[in-house]
PDB file of C-alpha atoms in Angstrom:
ATOM      1  CA  MET A 639       3.316 -20.831   4.842  1.00  0.00           C
ATOM      2  CA  ARG A 640       2.036 -19.637   8.203  1.00  0.00           C
ATOM      3  CA  TYR A 641      -1.541 -19.157   9.352  1.00  0.00           C
ATOM      4  CA  ALA A 642      -3.339 -16.294  11.079  1.00  0.00           C
ATOM      5  CA  PHE A 643      -6.861 -14.958  11.436  1.00  0.00           C
ATOM      6  CA  SER A 644      -8.318 -11.480  11.738  1.00  0.00           C
ATOM      7  CA  THR A 645     -10.290 -10.273  14.737  1.00  0.00           C
ATOM      8  CA  LEU A 646     -12.849  -8.920  12.254  1.00  0.00           C
ATOM      9  CA  GLY A 647     -14.241 -12.432  12.615  1.00  0.00           C
ATOM     10  CA  VAL A 648     -14.652 -12.208  16.396  1.00  0.00           C
ATOM     11  CA  PRO A 649     -15.934  -8.648  16.934  1.00  0.00           C
ATOM     12  CA  GLY A 650     -15.567  -7.379  20.484  1.00  0.00           C
ATOM     13  CA  MET A 651     -13.778 -10.484  21.759  1.00  0.00           C
ATOM     14  CA  PRO A 652     -11.414  -9.669  24.661  1.00  0.00           C
ATOM     15  CA  VAL A 653      -7.720  -9.982  23.864  1.00  0.00           C
ATOM     16  CA  GLY A 654      -7.182 -12.852  26.270  1.00  0.00           C
ATOM     17  CA  GLU A 655      -9.885 -14.889  24.567  1.00  0.00           C
ATOM     18  CA  VAL A 656      -8.439 -14.096  21.137  1.00  0.00           C
ATOM     19  CA  VAL A 657      -5.039 -15.365  22.262  1.00  0.00           C
ATOM     20  CA  ARG A 658      -6.472 -18.573  23.698  1.00  0.00           C
ATOM     21  CA  LEU A 659      -8.563 -19.123  20.578  1.00  0.00           C
ATOM     22  CA  ALA A 660      -5.564 -18.729  18.274  1.00  0.00           C
ATOM     23  CA  ALA A 661      -3.352 -21.019  20.308  1.00  0.00           C
ATOM     24  CA  GLY A 662      -6.063 -23.649  20.689  1.00  0.00           C
ATOM     25  CA  ALA A 663      -6.886 -23.712  16.977  1.00  0.00           C
ATOM     26  CA  GLY A 664      -3.271 -23.921  15.867  1.00  0.00           C
ATOM     27  CA  PHE A 665      -2.879 -20.416  14.453  1.00  0.00           C
ATOM     28  CA  GLY A 666       0.518 -18.790  14.792  1.00  0.00           C
ATOM     29  CA  GLY A 667      -0.654 -15.229  14.305  1.00  0.00           C
ATOM     30  CA  VAL A 668      -3.523 -12.763  14.617  1.00  0.00           C
ATOM     31  CA  GLU A 669      -4.367  -9.649  12.616  1.00  0.00           C
ATOM     32  CA  LEU A 670      -5.822  -7.092  15.027  1.00  0.00           C
ATOM     33  CA  ARG A 671      -8.629  -4.843  13.829  1.00  0.00           C
ATOM     34  CA  ALA A 672      -7.539  -1.430  15.131  1.00  0.00           C
ATOM     35  CA  HIS A 673     -10.902   0.224  15.679  1.00  0.00           C
ATOM     36  CA  PRO A 674     -12.414   1.865  18.787  1.00  0.00           C
ATOM     37  CA  GLU A 675     -15.026  -0.925  18.858  1.00  0.00           C
ATOM     38  CA  GLU A 676     -12.177  -3.275  19.779  1.00  0.00           C
ATOM     39  CA  GLN A 677      -9.815  -3.436  22.740  1.00  0.00           C
ATOM     40  CA  VAL A 678      -6.769  -2.588  20.629  1.00  0.00           C
ATOM     41  CA  HIS A 679      -6.687   0.713  18.742  1.00  0.00           C
ATOM     42  CA  PRO A 680      -4.409   3.769  18.525  1.00  0.00           C
ATOM     43  CA  ARG A 681      -5.941   5.475  21.574  1.00  0.00           C
ATOM     44  CA  ILE A 682      -4.932   2.843  24.125  1.00  0.00           C
ATOM     45  CA  GLY A 683      -2.041   3.689  26.426  1.00  0.00           C
ATOM     46  CA  LEU A 684       1.458   2.292  26.750  1.00  0.00           C
ATOM     47  CA  ARG A 685       0.569   0.067  29.692  1.00  0.00           C
ATOM     48  CA  GLU A 686      -2.314  -1.491  27.774  1.00  0.00           C
ATOM     49  CA  ARG A 687      -0.086  -2.018  24.751  1.00  0.00           C
ATOM     50  CA  ALA A 688       2.548  -3.741  26.855  1.00  0.00           C
ATOM     51  CA  THR A 689      -0.079  -6.011  28.399  1.00  0.00           C
ATOM     52  CA  VAL A 690      -1.447  -7.004  24.985  1.00  0.00           C
ATOM     53  CA  ARG A 691       2.035  -7.728  23.671  1.00  0.00           C
ATOM     54  CA  GLU A 692       2.836  -9.826  26.729  1.00  0.00           C
ATOM     55  CA  GLN A 693      -0.384 -11.859  26.423  1.00  0.00           C
ATOM     56  CA  PHE A 694       0.429 -12.822  22.856  1.00  0.00           C
ATOM     57  CA  ALA A 695       4.098 -13.504  23.580  1.00  0.00           C
ATOM     58  CA  GLU A 696       3.321 -15.799  26.505  1.00  0.00           C
ATOM     59  CA  ALA A 697       1.097 -17.913  24.247  1.00  0.00           C
ATOM     60  CA  GLY A 698       3.627 -18.005  21.411  1.00  0.00           C
ATOM     61  CA  VAL A 699       1.209 -16.235  19.052  1.00  0.00           C
ATOM     62  CA  GLU A 700       2.403 -13.344  16.886  1.00  0.00           C
ATOM     63  CA  ILE A 701       0.569 -10.089  16.345  1.00  0.00           C
ATOM     64  CA  LEU A 702       0.834 -10.115  12.583  1.00  0.00           C
ATOM     65  CA  ALA A 703      -0.712  -6.767  11.731  1.00  0.00           C
ATOM     66  CA  VAL A 704      -2.622  -3.763  12.954  1.00  0.00           C
ATOM     67  CA  SER A 705      -5.470  -3.157  10.526  1.00  0.00           C
ATOM     68  CA  GLY A 706      -6.481   0.464  10.383  1.00  0.00           C
ATOM     69  CA  TYR A 707      -8.968   2.371   8.270  1.00  0.00           C
ATOM     70  CA  ALA A 708      -6.801   5.146   6.831  1.00  0.00           C
ATOM     71  CA  ARG A 709      -7.720   5.871   3.194  1.00  0.00           C
ATOM     72  CA  VAL A 710      -4.634   7.024   1.385  1.00  0.00           C
ATOM     73  CA  ALA A 711      -6.172   7.581  -2.084  1.00  0.00           C
ATOM     74  CA  ALA A 712      -9.111   9.677  -0.859  1.00  0.00           C
ATOM     75  CA  ALA A 713      -9.385  13.411  -1.505  1.00  0.00           C
ATOM     76  CA  HIS A 714      -8.448  15.537   1.522  1.00  0.00           C
ATOM     77  CA  ASP A 715      -8.464  19.227   2.285  1.00  0.00           C
ATOM     78  CA  GLU A 716      -5.573  20.725   4.263  1.00  0.00           C
ATOM     79  CA  ARG A 717      -7.000  19.646   7.603  1.00  0.00           C
ATOM     80  CA  GLY A 718      -7.776  16.199   6.223  1.00  0.00           C
ATOM     81  CA  GLU A 719      -4.185  15.850   5.034  1.00  0.00           C
ATOM     82  CA  GLU A 720      -2.944  16.590   8.538  1.00  0.00           C
ATOM     83  CA  GLU A 721      -5.404  14.139  10.067  1.00  0.00           C
ATOM     84  CA  LEU A 722      -4.401  11.390   7.636  1.00  0.00           C
ATOM     85  CA  ALA A 723      -0.707  11.909   8.330  1.00  0.00           C
ATOM     86  CA  ALA A 724      -1.395  11.715  12.067  1.00  0.00           C
ATOM     87  CA  GLU A 725      -3.530   8.591  11.619  1.00  0.00           C
ATOM     88  CA  LEU A 726      -0.806   6.820   9.653  1.00  0.00           C
ATOM     89  CA  THR A 727       1.797   7.767  12.242  1.00  0.00           C
ATOM     90  CA  GLU A 728      -0.404   6.535  15.094  1.00  0.00           C
ATOM     91  CA  LEU A 729      -0.965   3.200  13.368  1.00  0.00           C
ATOM     92  CA  VAL A 730       2.762   2.706  12.815  1.00  0.00           C
ATOM     93  CA  VAL A 731       3.484   3.521  16.460  1.00  0.00           C
ATOM     94  CA  LEU A 732       0.788   1.097  17.620  1.00  0.00           C
ATOM     95  CA  ALA A 733       2.172  -1.681  15.435  1.00  0.00           C
ATOM     96  CA  SER A 734       5.698  -1.014  16.670  1.00  0.00           C
ATOM     97  CA  ASP A 735       4.641  -0.986  20.314  1.00  0.00           C
ATOM     98  CA  LEU A 736       2.823  -4.298  19.843  1.00  0.00           C
ATOM     99  CA  GLY A 737       5.653  -5.918  17.891  1.00  0.00           C
ATOM    100  CA  ALA A 738       3.520  -6.268  14.744  1.00  0.00           C
ATOM    101  CA  GLN A 739       5.176  -6.468  11.342  1.00  0.00           C
ATOM    102  CA  PHE A 740       2.481  -4.698   9.350  1.00  0.00           C
ATOM    103  CA  VAL A 741      -0.085  -1.899   9.222  1.00  0.00           C
ATOM    104  CA  ARG A 742      -3.042  -2.273   6.859  1.00  0.00           C
ATOM    105  CA  VAL A 743      -4.452   0.765   5.041  1.00  0.00           C
ATOM    106  CA  PHE A 744      -7.172   1.137   2.403  1.00  0.00           C
ATOM    107  CA  PRO A 745      -7.082   3.029  -0.891  1.00  0.00           C
ATOM    108  CA  GLY A 746     -10.487   4.717  -0.523  1.00  0.00           C
ATOM    109  CA  GLY A 747     -10.229   6.586  -3.807  1.00  0.00           C
ATOM    110  CA  GLY A 748     -13.933   6.359  -4.575  1.00  0.00           C
ATOM    111  CA  ASP A 749     -14.802   7.657  -8.027  1.00  0.00           C
ATOM    112  CA  ARG A 750     -11.860  10.051  -8.238  1.00  0.00           C
ATOM    113  CA  PRO A 751      -9.875  10.178 -11.496  1.00  0.00           C
ATOM    114  CA  VAL A 752      -7.410   7.301 -11.425  1.00  0.00           C
ATOM    115  CA  GLY A 753      -4.342   9.459 -11.897  1.00  0.00           C
ATOM    116  CA  GLU A 754      -5.247  11.764  -9.020  1.00  0.00           C
ATOM    117  CA  ALA A 755      -6.081   8.901  -6.665  1.00  0.00           C
ATOM    118  CA  ASP A 756      -2.872   7.056  -7.528  1.00  0.00           C
ATOM    119  CA  ALA A 757      -0.725  10.144  -7.082  1.00  0.00           C
ATOM    120  CA  ASP A 758      -2.220  11.018  -3.697  1.00  0.00           C
ATOM    121  CA  ALA A 759      -1.930   7.439  -2.457  1.00  0.00           C
ATOM    122  CA  ALA A 760       1.715   7.249  -3.504  1.00  0.00           C
ATOM    123  CA  ARG A 761       2.446  10.623  -1.904  1.00  0.00           C
ATOM    124  CA  HIS A 762       0.856   9.689   1.412  1.00  0.00           C
ATOM    125  CA  LEU A 763       2.575   6.313   1.554  1.00  0.00           C
ATOM    126  CA  ALA A 764       5.948   7.789   0.603  1.00  0.00           C
ATOM    127  CA  ALA A 765       5.572  10.374   3.360  1.00  0.00           C
ATOM    128  CA  VAL A 766       5.114   7.771   6.094  1.00  0.00           C
ATOM    129  CA  ALA A 767       7.743   5.361   4.733  1.00  0.00           C
ATOM    130  CA  PRO A 768      10.817   6.778   6.540  1.00  0.00           C
ATOM    131  CA  PHE A 769       9.035   6.732   9.892  1.00  0.00           C
ATOM    132  CA  ALA A 770       7.788   3.190   9.254  1.00  0.00           C
ATOM    133  CA  ALA A 771      11.380   2.181   8.512  1.00  0.00           C
ATOM    134  CA  GLU A 772      12.557   3.701  11.800  1.00  0.00           C
ATOM    135  CA  ARG A 773       9.938   1.616  13.607  1.00  0.00           C
ATOM    136  CA  ASP A 774      10.643  -1.549  11.555  1.00  0.00           C
ATOM    137  CA  VAL A 775       7.037  -1.705  10.324  1.00  0.00           C
ATOM    138  CA  ARG A 776       5.705  -2.163   6.786  1.00  0.00           C
ATOM    139  CA  VAL A 777       2.592  -0.234   5.731  1.00  0.00           C
ATOM    140  CA  LEU A 778       0.520  -2.343   3.335  1.00  0.00           C
ATOM    141  CA  LEU A 779      -2.020  -1.095   0.808  1.00  0.00           C
ATOM    142  CA  GLU A 780      -4.878  -3.598   0.606  1.00  0.00           C
ATOM    143  CA  THR A 781      -6.406  -4.676  -2.700  1.00  0.00           C
ATOM    144  CA  HIS A 782      -9.766  -3.106  -1.931  1.00  0.00           C
ATOM    145  CA  ASP A 783     -12.460  -0.621  -3.071  1.00  0.00           C
ATOM    146  CA  SER A 784     -10.993   1.799  -5.678  1.00  0.00           C
ATOM    147  CA  HIS A 785      -7.855  -0.326  -6.149  1.00  0.00           C
ATOM    148  CA  PRO A 786      -9.130  -3.916  -6.087  1.00  0.00           C
ATOM    149  CA  ARG A 787      -6.659  -5.550  -8.488  1.00  0.00           C
ATOM    150  CA  GLY A 788      -2.981  -6.259  -8.164  1.00  0.00           C
ATOM    151  CA  ALA A 789      -2.445  -4.034 -11.180  1.00  0.00           C
ATOM    152  CA  ASP A 790      -4.173  -1.152  -9.377  1.00  0.00           C
ATOM    153  CA  ALA A 791      -2.041  -1.470  -6.254  1.00  0.00           C
ATOM    154  CA  ALA A 792       1.133  -1.803  -8.322  1.00  0.00           C
ATOM    155  CA  ARG A 793       0.441   1.544 -10.012  1.00  0.00           C
ATOM    156  CA  VAL A 794       0.737   3.143  -6.575  1.00  0.00           C
ATOM    157  CA  LEU A 795       3.488   1.044  -5.042  1.00  0.00           C
ATOM    158  CA  GLY A 796       5.902   1.148  -7.956  1.00  0.00           C
ATOM    159  CA  PRO A 797       6.428   4.914  -7.797  1.00  0.00           C
ATOM    160  CA  VAL A 798       6.816   4.801  -4.002  1.00  0.00           C
ATOM    161  CA  GLY A 799       9.708   2.363  -4.285  1.00  0.00           C
ATOM    162  CA  HIS A 800      10.302   1.886  -0.551  1.00  0.00           C
ATOM    163  CA  ARG A 801      10.748  -1.472   1.172  1.00  0.00           C
ATOM    164  CA  ASN A 802       8.582  -0.396   4.108  1.00  0.00           C
ATOM    165  CA  ILE A 803       5.598   0.210   1.842  1.00  0.00           C
ATOM    166  CA  GLY A 804       3.951  -2.864   0.374  1.00  0.00           C
ATOM    167  CA  ALA A 805       0.791  -4.709  -0.554  1.00  0.00           C
ATOM    168  CA  LEU A 806      -1.812  -6.788   1.216  1.00  0.00           C
ATOM    169  CA  TRP A 807      -3.492  -9.236  -1.167  1.00  0.00           C
ATOM    170  CA  ASP A 808      -7.130  -9.636  -0.125  1.00  0.00           C
ATOM    171  CA  VAL A 809      -8.033 -12.509  -2.456  1.00  0.00           C
ATOM    172  CA  LEU A 810     -11.711 -11.530  -2.727  1.00  0.00           C
ATOM    173  CA  HIS A 811     -11.471  -8.140  -4.388  1.00  0.00           C
ATOM    174  CA  PRO A 812      -9.205  -8.901  -7.362  1.00  0.00           C
ATOM    175  CA  TRP A 813     -11.436 -11.893  -8.122  1.00  0.00           C
ATOM    176  CA  LEU A 814     -14.559  -9.725  -7.947  1.00  0.00           C
ATOM    177  CA  ALA A 815     -12.841  -7.312 -10.340  1.00  0.00           C
ATOM    178  CA  GLY A 816     -12.112 -10.112 -12.822  1.00  0.00           C
ATOM    179  CA  GLU A 817      -8.359 -10.424 -12.299  1.00  0.00           C
ATOM    180  CA  GLU A 818      -6.898 -13.941 -12.396  1.00  0.00           C
ATOM    181  CA  PRO A 819      -4.922 -14.978  -9.284  1.00  0.00           C
ATOM    182  CA  VAL A 820      -1.761 -15.585 -11.295  1.00  0.00           C
ATOM    183  CA  ASP A 821      -1.967 -12.015 -12.591  1.00  0.00           C
ATOM    184  CA  THR A 822      -2.702 -10.603  -9.149  1.00  0.00           C
ATOM    185  CA  TYR A 823       0.367 -12.309  -7.738  1.00  0.00           C
ATOM    186  CA  ALA A 824       2.515 -11.130 -10.629  1.00  0.00           C
ATOM    187  CA  GLY A 825       1.496  -7.529  -9.967  1.00  0.00           C
ATOM    188  CA  LEU A 826       1.964  -7.719  -6.209  1.00  0.00           C
ATOM    189  CA  ALA A 827       5.011  -9.997  -5.968  1.00  0.00           C
ATOM    190  CA  PRO A 828       7.619  -7.236  -5.527  1.00  0.00           C
ATOM    191  CA  TYR A 829       5.598  -5.681  -2.709  1.00  0.00           C
ATOM    192  CA  LEU A 830       3.682  -8.494  -1.029  1.00  0.00           C
ATOM    193  CA  GLY A 831       3.471  -8.436   2.761  1.00  0.00           C
ATOM    194  CA  PHE A 832       0.811 -11.040   3.505  1.00  0.00           C
ATOM    195  CA  VAL A 833      -2.362 -12.531   2.053  1.00  0.00           C
ATOM    196  CA  GLN A 834      -5.922 -12.382   3.378  1.00  0.00           C
ATOM    197  CA  VAL A 835      -7.952 -15.453   2.452  1.00  0.00           C
ATOM    198  CA  LYS A 836     -11.730 -15.804   2.600  1.00  0.00           C
ATOM    199  CA  ASP A 837     -14.597 -17.557   0.862  1.00  0.00           C
ATOM    200  CA  VAL A 838     -18.042 -16.481  -0.366  1.00  0.00           C
ATOM    201  CA  ALA A 839     -20.881 -18.078  -2.307  1.00  0.00           C
ATOM    202  CA  SER A 840     -20.601 -15.963  -5.464  1.00  0.00           C
ATOM    203  CA  THR A 841     -19.718 -12.559  -6.834  1.00  0.00           C
ATOM    204  CA  GLU A 842     -23.236 -11.433  -5.884  1.00  0.00           C
ATOM    205  CA  ASP A 843     -23.394 -13.039  -2.431  1.00  0.00           C
ATOM    206  CA  THR A 844     -20.310 -12.043  -0.465  1.00  0.00           C
ATOM    207  CA  ALA A 845     -21.390 -13.120   3.016  1.00  0.00           C
ATOM    208  CA  PRO A 846     -18.541 -15.064   4.643  1.00  0.00           C
ATOM    209  CA  LEU A 847     -18.449 -18.848   4.389  1.00  0.00           C
ATOM    210  CA  PRO A 848     -16.134 -21.502   5.817  1.00  0.00           C
ATOM    211  CA  LEU A 849     -13.002 -21.841   3.712  1.00  0.00           C
ATOM    212  CA  GLY A 850     -13.649 -24.232   0.847  1.00  0.00           C
ATOM    213  CA  ALA A 851     -17.431 -23.852   0.986  1.00  0.00           C
ATOM    214  CA  GLY A 852     -17.630 -21.089  -1.615  1.00  0.00           C
ATOM    215  CA  THR A 853     -16.346 -20.152  -5.039  1.00  0.00           C
ATOM    216  CA  VAL A 854     -13.323 -17.920  -4.392  1.00  0.00           C
ATOM    217  CA  PRO A 855     -10.403 -19.570  -6.275  1.00  0.00           C
ATOM    218  CA  LEU A 856      -8.342 -20.216  -3.161  1.00  0.00           C
ATOM    219  CA  ALA A 857      -6.468 -23.142  -4.709  1.00  0.00           C
ATOM    220  CA  ASP A 858      -5.398 -20.947  -7.622  1.00  0.00           C
ATOM    221  CA  CYS A 859      -4.269 -18.174  -5.266  1.00  0.00           C
ATOM    222  CA  ILE A 860      -2.231 -20.519  -3.113  1.00  0.00           C
ATOM    223  CA  GLY A 861      -0.921 -22.269  -6.198  1.00  0.00           C
ATOM    224  CA  ALA A 862       0.456 -18.978  -7.512  1.00  0.00           C
ATOM    225  CA  LEU A 863       2.159 -18.360  -4.176  1.00  0.00           C
ATOM    226  CA  ALA A 864       3.538 -21.887  -3.899  1.00  0.00           C
ATOM    227  CA  ARG A 865       4.989 -21.900  -7.408  1.00  0.00           C
ATOM    228  CA  ALA A 866       6.892 -18.754  -6.499  1.00  0.00           C
ATOM    229  CA  GLN A 867       8.070 -20.416  -3.260  1.00  0.00           C
ATOM    230  CA  TRP A 868       6.438 -17.645  -1.246  1.00  0.00           C
ATOM    231  CA  ASP A 869       6.359 -18.686   2.405  1.00  0.00           C
ATOM    232  CA  GLY A 870       4.616 -15.836   4.201  1.00  0.00           C
ATOM    233  CA  TRP A 871       1.363 -15.509   6.121  1.00  0.00           C
ATOM    234  CA  LEU A 872      -2.111 -16.563   5.033  1.00  0.00           C
ATOM    235  CA  CYS A 873      -4.626 -14.709   7.212  1.00  0.00           C
ATOM    236  CA  TRP A 874      -8.290 -15.702   7.277  1.00  0.00           C
ATOM    237  CA  GLU A 875     -10.389 -12.539   7.253  1.00  0.00           C
ATOM    238  CA  TYR A 876     -13.898 -13.737   8.106  1.00  0.00           C
ATOM    239  CA  GLU A 877     -16.177 -10.710   7.939  1.00  0.00           C
ATOM    240  CA  LYS A 878     -18.450 -11.528  10.861  1.00  0.00           C
ATOM    241  CA  ARG A 879     -18.534  -7.855  11.915  1.00  0.00           C
ATOM    242  CA  TRP A 880     -20.310  -6.902   8.681  1.00  0.00           C
ATOM    243  CA  TYR A 881     -22.445 -10.058   8.446  1.00  0.00           C
ATOM    244  CA  PRO A 882     -23.693 -10.752  11.992  1.00  0.00           C
ATOM    245  CA  ARG A 883     -25.909 -13.634  10.834  1.00  0.00           C
ATOM    246  CA  ALA A 884     -22.897 -15.560   9.554  1.00  0.00           C
ATOM    247  CA  ALA A 885     -21.830 -18.613  11.529  1.00  0.00           C
ATOM    248  CA  ASP A 886     -19.526 -17.881  14.451  1.00  0.00           C
ATOM    249  CA  LEU A 887     -15.848 -18.121  13.558  1.00  0.00           C
ATOM    250  CA  PRO A 888     -14.401 -19.947  16.595  1.00  0.00           C
ATOM    251  CA  GLY A 889     -16.010 -23.256  15.671  1.00  0.00           C
ATOM    252  CA  LEU A 890     -14.689 -22.969  12.106  1.00  0.00           C
ATOM    253  CA  LEU A 891     -11.074 -22.076  12.794  1.00  0.00           C
ATOM    254  CA  SER A 892      -9.425 -25.479  13.150  1.00  0.00           C
ATOM    255  CA  SER A 893     -11.086 -26.910  10.054  1.00  0.00           C
ATOM    256  CA  GLY A 894     -10.240 -23.722   8.150  1.00  0.00           C
ATOM    257  CA  ARG A 895      -6.564 -24.019   9.041  1.00  0.00           C
ATOM    258  CA  GLU A 896      -6.567 -27.680   8.042  1.00  0.00           C
ATOM    259  CA  TYR A 897      -8.146 -26.771   4.699  1.00  0.00           C
ATOM    260  CA  LEU A 898      -5.416 -24.210   4.036  1.00  0.00           C
ATOM    261  CA  GLU A 899      -2.750 -26.720   5.000  1.00  0.00           C
ATOM    262  CA  ARG A 900      -4.147 -29.197   2.482  1.00  0.00           C
ATOM    263  CA  LEU A 901      -4.178 -26.575  -0.266  1.00  0.00           C
ATOM    264  CA  VAL A 902      -0.597 -25.610   0.500  1.00  0.00           C
ATOM    265  CA  ALA A 903       0.540 -29.236   0.588  1.00  0.00           C
ATOM    266  CA  SER A 904      -1.095 -30.043  -2.734  1.00  0.00           C
ATOM    267  CA  ALA A 905       0.269 -26.878  -4.375  1.00  0.00           C
ATOM    268  CA  THR A 906       3.852 -27.152  -3.151  1.00  0.00           C
ATOM    269  CA  PRO A 907       6.170 -28.359  -5.946  1.00  0.00           C
TER     270      PRO A 907
END
C-alpha cells in the first residue's frame, strides 16, 4: 500500500511547504483540500496549476486527489442543479490539470428520504462520469454524513455503474454508524478508489489523535484490505482545520506513516 496525507491537517500551509513536508516524512502522495482558504482550488489559473504540478513532480510526490465540497445527494432547485454540475466539472478539470487521480465529493443528503437522496446522488454522478472519463479522473463519493456506511454508498454507486465513479472509504464514519470494517470493505470493494485513515478517542470524542492513539479499528480496516490484496493509497486525514487545538500534524507524520507500515506488514498474508 502507499501513503498520503490530506492538507486538511495543515490548514493554510503554502504548497512548497506541503511538498517538502511530504517528501521529508516519507509520504508518496498528498490529498489537496480544494477550498478558497487554501492555495489550490478551482478558481486558480492555468499558470498556478502548472506551477503546483511542477512542484510536486520535482519532489517525486503525487497529487493523489482534489477534495471538494460538492454535495451530490442534497436537494437542489433548478439553479442549484446548474451550480452543482458546474462545481463537479470544475473539480474534474482541476484534478486533471494537476495530474490527480481522484476528486472527492460528499453525499450531503441531510434528512431527505433515502430513496430521493440516493436517486439524486446517482443522477449527478452519472452525469459527470463521461467528462471524468475524458479527463482520466475518478470522482469518489466519500462515506460521510447522510451516507456513512459502505452499504449506503453502494446503493448509489451500483446504479451508476461507471468506472470513473467510485468510493472513498473514510474509516471513521462507517465505524461511527456501527458498520464493521469487513462489511464496509465488502460493500465498497467494486468501487474503491482510496482510503482515508484517522484516529479518535471514542465515538463521542472525535477530535483527531495520532494514529494508533485512539479507538478507531484501523488494524481491522487494513486487515480487510490486505486479505483482499488491495494495494492502493492510505491517506491520513487529520482534521486540524476543524479542531485547531489538536496537536500540529507535521511532527506526527513520520511516526504515523511508520504505524501504518507496521499494520500493513502484520496484516499482509
